[in-house]
Short mmCIF file of C-alpha atoms in Angstrom, two decimals:
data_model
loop_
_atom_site.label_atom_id
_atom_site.label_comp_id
_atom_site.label_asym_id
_atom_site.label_seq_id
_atom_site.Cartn_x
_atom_site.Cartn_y
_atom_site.Cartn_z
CA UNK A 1149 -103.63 131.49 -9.19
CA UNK A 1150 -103.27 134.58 -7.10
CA UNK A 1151 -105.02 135.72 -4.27
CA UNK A 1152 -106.97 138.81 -5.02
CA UNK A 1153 -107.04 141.31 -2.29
CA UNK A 1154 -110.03 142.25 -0.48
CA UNK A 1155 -112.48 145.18 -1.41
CA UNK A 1156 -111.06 148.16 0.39
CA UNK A 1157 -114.76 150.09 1.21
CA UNK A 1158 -115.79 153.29 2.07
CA UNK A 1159 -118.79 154.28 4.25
CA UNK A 1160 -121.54 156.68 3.09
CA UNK A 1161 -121.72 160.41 2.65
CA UNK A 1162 -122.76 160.86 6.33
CA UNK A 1163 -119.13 160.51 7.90
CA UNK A 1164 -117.48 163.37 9.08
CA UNK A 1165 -114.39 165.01 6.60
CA UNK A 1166 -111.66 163.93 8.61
CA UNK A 1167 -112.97 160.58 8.64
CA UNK A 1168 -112.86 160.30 5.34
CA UNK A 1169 -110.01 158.90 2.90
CA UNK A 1170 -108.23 161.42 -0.10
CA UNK A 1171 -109.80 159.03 -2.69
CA UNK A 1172 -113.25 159.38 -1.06
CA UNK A 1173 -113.32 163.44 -0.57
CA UNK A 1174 -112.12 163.30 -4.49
CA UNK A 1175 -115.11 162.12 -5.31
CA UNK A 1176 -117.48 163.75 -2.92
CA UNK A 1177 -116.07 166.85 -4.76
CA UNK A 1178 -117.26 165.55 -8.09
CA UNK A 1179 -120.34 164.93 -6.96
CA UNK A 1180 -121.28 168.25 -5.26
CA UNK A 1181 -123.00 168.96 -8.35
CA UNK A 1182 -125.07 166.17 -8.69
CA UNK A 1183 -126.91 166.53 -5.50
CA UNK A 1184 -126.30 162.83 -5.34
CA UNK A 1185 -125.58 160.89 -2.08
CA UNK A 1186 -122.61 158.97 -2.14
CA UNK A 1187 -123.28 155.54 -0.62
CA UNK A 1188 -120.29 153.89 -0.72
CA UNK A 1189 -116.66 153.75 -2.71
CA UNK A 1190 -114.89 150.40 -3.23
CA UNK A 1191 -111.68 149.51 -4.99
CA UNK A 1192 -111.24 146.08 -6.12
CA UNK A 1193 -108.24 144.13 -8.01
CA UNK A 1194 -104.60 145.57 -8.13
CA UNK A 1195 -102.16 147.07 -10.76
CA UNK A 1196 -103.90 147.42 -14.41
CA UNK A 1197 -106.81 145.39 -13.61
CA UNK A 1198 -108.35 147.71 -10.54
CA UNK A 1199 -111.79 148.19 -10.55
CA UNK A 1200 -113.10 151.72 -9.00
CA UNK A 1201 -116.95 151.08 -7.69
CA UNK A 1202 -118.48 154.66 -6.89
CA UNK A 1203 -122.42 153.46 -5.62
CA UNK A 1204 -124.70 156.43 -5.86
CA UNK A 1205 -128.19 157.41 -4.25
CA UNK A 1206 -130.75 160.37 -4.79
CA UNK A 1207 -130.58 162.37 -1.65
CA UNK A 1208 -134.24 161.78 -0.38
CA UNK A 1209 -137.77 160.63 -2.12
CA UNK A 1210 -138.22 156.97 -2.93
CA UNK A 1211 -138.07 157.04 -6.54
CA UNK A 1212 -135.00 155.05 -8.06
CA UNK A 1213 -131.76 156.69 -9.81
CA UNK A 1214 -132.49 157.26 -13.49
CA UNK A 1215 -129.81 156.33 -16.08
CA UNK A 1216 -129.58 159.93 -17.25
CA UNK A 1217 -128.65 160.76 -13.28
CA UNK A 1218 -126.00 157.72 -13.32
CA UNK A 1219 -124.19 158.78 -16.53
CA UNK A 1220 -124.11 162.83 -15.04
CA UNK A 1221 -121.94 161.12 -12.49
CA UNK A 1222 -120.68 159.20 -14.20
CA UNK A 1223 -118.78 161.82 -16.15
CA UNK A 1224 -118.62 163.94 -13.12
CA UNK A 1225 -116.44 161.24 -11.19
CA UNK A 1226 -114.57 160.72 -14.20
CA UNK A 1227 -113.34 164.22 -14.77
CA UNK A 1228 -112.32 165.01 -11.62
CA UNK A 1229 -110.33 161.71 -11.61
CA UNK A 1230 -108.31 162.24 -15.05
CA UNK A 1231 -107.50 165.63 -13.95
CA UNK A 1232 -104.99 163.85 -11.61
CA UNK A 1233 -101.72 161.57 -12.12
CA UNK A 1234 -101.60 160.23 -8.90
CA UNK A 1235 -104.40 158.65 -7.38
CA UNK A 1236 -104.79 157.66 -3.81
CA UNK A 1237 -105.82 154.18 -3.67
CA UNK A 1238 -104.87 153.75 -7.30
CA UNK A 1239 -101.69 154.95 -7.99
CA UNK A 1240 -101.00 155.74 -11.99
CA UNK A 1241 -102.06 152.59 -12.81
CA UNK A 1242 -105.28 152.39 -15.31
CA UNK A 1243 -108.62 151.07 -13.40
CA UNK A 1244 -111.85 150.96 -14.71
CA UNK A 1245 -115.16 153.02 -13.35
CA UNK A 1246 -118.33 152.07 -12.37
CA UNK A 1247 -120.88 154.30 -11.19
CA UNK A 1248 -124.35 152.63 -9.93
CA UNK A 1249 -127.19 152.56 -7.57
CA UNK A 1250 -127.47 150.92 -4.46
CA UNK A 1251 -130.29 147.96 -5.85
CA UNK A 1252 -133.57 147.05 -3.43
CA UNK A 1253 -131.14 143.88 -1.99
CA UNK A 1254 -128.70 146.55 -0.12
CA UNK A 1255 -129.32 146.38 3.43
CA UNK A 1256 -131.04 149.26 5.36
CA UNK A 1257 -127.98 150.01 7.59
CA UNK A 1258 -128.46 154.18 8.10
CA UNK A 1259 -131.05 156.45 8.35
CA UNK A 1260 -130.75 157.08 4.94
CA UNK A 1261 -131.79 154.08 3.67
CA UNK A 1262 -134.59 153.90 5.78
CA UNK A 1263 -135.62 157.29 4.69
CA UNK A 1264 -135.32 156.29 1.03
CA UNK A 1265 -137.51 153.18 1.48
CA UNK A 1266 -140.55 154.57 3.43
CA UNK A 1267 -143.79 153.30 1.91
CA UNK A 1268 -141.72 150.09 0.88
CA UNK A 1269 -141.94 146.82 2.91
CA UNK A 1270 -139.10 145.35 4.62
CA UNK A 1271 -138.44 142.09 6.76
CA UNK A 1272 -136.42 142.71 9.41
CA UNK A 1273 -135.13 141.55 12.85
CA UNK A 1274 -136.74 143.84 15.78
CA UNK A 1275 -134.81 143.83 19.35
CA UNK A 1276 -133.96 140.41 20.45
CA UNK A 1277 -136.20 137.95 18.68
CA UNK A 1278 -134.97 135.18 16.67
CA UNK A 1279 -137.00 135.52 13.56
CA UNK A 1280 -137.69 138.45 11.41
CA UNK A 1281 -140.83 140.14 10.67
CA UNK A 1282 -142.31 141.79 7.64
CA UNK A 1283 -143.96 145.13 7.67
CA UNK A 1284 -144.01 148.64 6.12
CA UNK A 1285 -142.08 151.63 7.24
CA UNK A 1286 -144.62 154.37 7.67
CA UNK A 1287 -141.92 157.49 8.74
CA UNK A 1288 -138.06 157.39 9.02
CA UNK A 1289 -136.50 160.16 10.60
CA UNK A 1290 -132.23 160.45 12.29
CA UNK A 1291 -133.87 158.42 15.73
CA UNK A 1292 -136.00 155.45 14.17
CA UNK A 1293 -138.72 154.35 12.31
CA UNK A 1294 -142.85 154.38 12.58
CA UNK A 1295 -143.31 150.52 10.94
CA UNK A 1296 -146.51 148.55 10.61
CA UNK A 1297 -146.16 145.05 10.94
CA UNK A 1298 -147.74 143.00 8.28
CA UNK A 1299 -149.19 139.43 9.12
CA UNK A 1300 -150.86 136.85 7.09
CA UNK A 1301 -154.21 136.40 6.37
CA UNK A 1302 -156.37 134.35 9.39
CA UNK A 1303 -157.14 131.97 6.67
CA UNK A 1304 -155.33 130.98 3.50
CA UNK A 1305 -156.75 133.03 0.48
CA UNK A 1306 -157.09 136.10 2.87
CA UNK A 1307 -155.59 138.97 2.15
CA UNK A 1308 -152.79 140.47 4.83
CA UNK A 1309 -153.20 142.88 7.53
CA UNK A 1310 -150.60 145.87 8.61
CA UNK A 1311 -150.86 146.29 12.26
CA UNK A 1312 -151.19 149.64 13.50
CA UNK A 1313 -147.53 151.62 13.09
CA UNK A 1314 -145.41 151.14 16.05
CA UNK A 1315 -141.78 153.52 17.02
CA UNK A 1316 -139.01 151.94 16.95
CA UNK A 1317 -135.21 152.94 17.20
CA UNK A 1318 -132.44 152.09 14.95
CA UNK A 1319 -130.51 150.62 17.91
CA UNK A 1320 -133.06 147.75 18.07
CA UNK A 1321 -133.75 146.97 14.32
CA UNK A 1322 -131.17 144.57 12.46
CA UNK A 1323 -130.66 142.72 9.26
CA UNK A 1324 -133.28 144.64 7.33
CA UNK A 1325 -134.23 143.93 3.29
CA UNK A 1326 -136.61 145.55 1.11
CA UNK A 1327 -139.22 143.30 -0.18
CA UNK A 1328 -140.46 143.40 -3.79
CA UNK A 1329 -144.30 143.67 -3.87
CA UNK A 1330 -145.60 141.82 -6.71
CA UNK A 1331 -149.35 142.98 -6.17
CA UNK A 1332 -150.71 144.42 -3.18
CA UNK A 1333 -150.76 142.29 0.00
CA UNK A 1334 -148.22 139.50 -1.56
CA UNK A 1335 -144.24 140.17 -1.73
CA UNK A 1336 -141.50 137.88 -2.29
CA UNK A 1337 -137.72 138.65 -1.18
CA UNK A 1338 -135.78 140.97 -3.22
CA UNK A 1339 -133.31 138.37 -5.11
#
């Protein structure tokens, strides 16, 4: 068996031009129309068997990509791809597309994805402390966050109290997840 090579990836639509690859401003271009966010571009596999992963976002709100949204860009990528012979990244070899959403297990890495999530609760890692807290991001803006730190109930069967928002920067905040609230004050991890 043959060692597959490793997922070449390419960082969201907030890096400059000239940081970004032919194959990535390609599809940019196709999806100027959309008014989608482009979150990320991955090839996988070689030769016939390549796999082209375009991972789309809405630009702001909180609301979720809608299938009709997906298969807009879906086509849009597509287009603009068969309209050349020579792809970079995938030569003239056949590959297949996939166009999809992000998911509530990405990590919140960019002010984007904070942004996108506000209202949502997350657990994550705050400055130096070992263990991760839960909470709800209140405001997300290019510096940092406004988050309200959710603790448990003083007794078990109480319900859970957020904590007055508090600022804090992106510089400090670290392996961050959206939880999935079943009903309000309980969660369990995004899975």
């Amino acid at each position: 068996m043959s060692a597959q090579p490793a997922p070449r990836s390419l960082p969201d639509s907030a890096r400059p031009e000239d940081e970004r690859t032919a194959l990535e401003r390609l599809v940019l271009g196709a999806l100027d129309t959309t008014g989608l966010w482009l979150e990320e571009v991955r090839v996988t596999g070689s030769g016939p068997s390549q796999v082209l992963t375009v991972i789309v976002d809405l630009r702001e709100g909180t609301e979720g990509v809608d299938m009709d949204t997906l298969q807009t860009a879906t086509e849009a990528v597509s287009h603009a791809l068969d309209a050349i012979d020579d792809l970079p990244e995938l030569g003239r070899d056949a590959y297949q597309l996939e166009v999809s959403s992000p998911g509530v297990t990405r990590p919140l890495t960019s002010p984007h994805h904070w942004a996108r999530n506000v209202g949502r609760v997350v657990e994550v890692t705050i400055g130096d402390d070992d263990e991760a807290v839960w909470g709800r991001i209140i405001a997300a803006d290019d510096e940092g966050i406004d988050f309200a730190e959710i603790r448990p109930g003083a007794k078990k069967g109480m319900p859970a109290k957020e904590s007055a928002p508090k600022r804090h920067s992106y510089a400090i905040l670290s392996s961050a997840v959206v939880q999935v609230e079943l009903t309000h004050g309980r969660s369990i991890t995004g899975a």
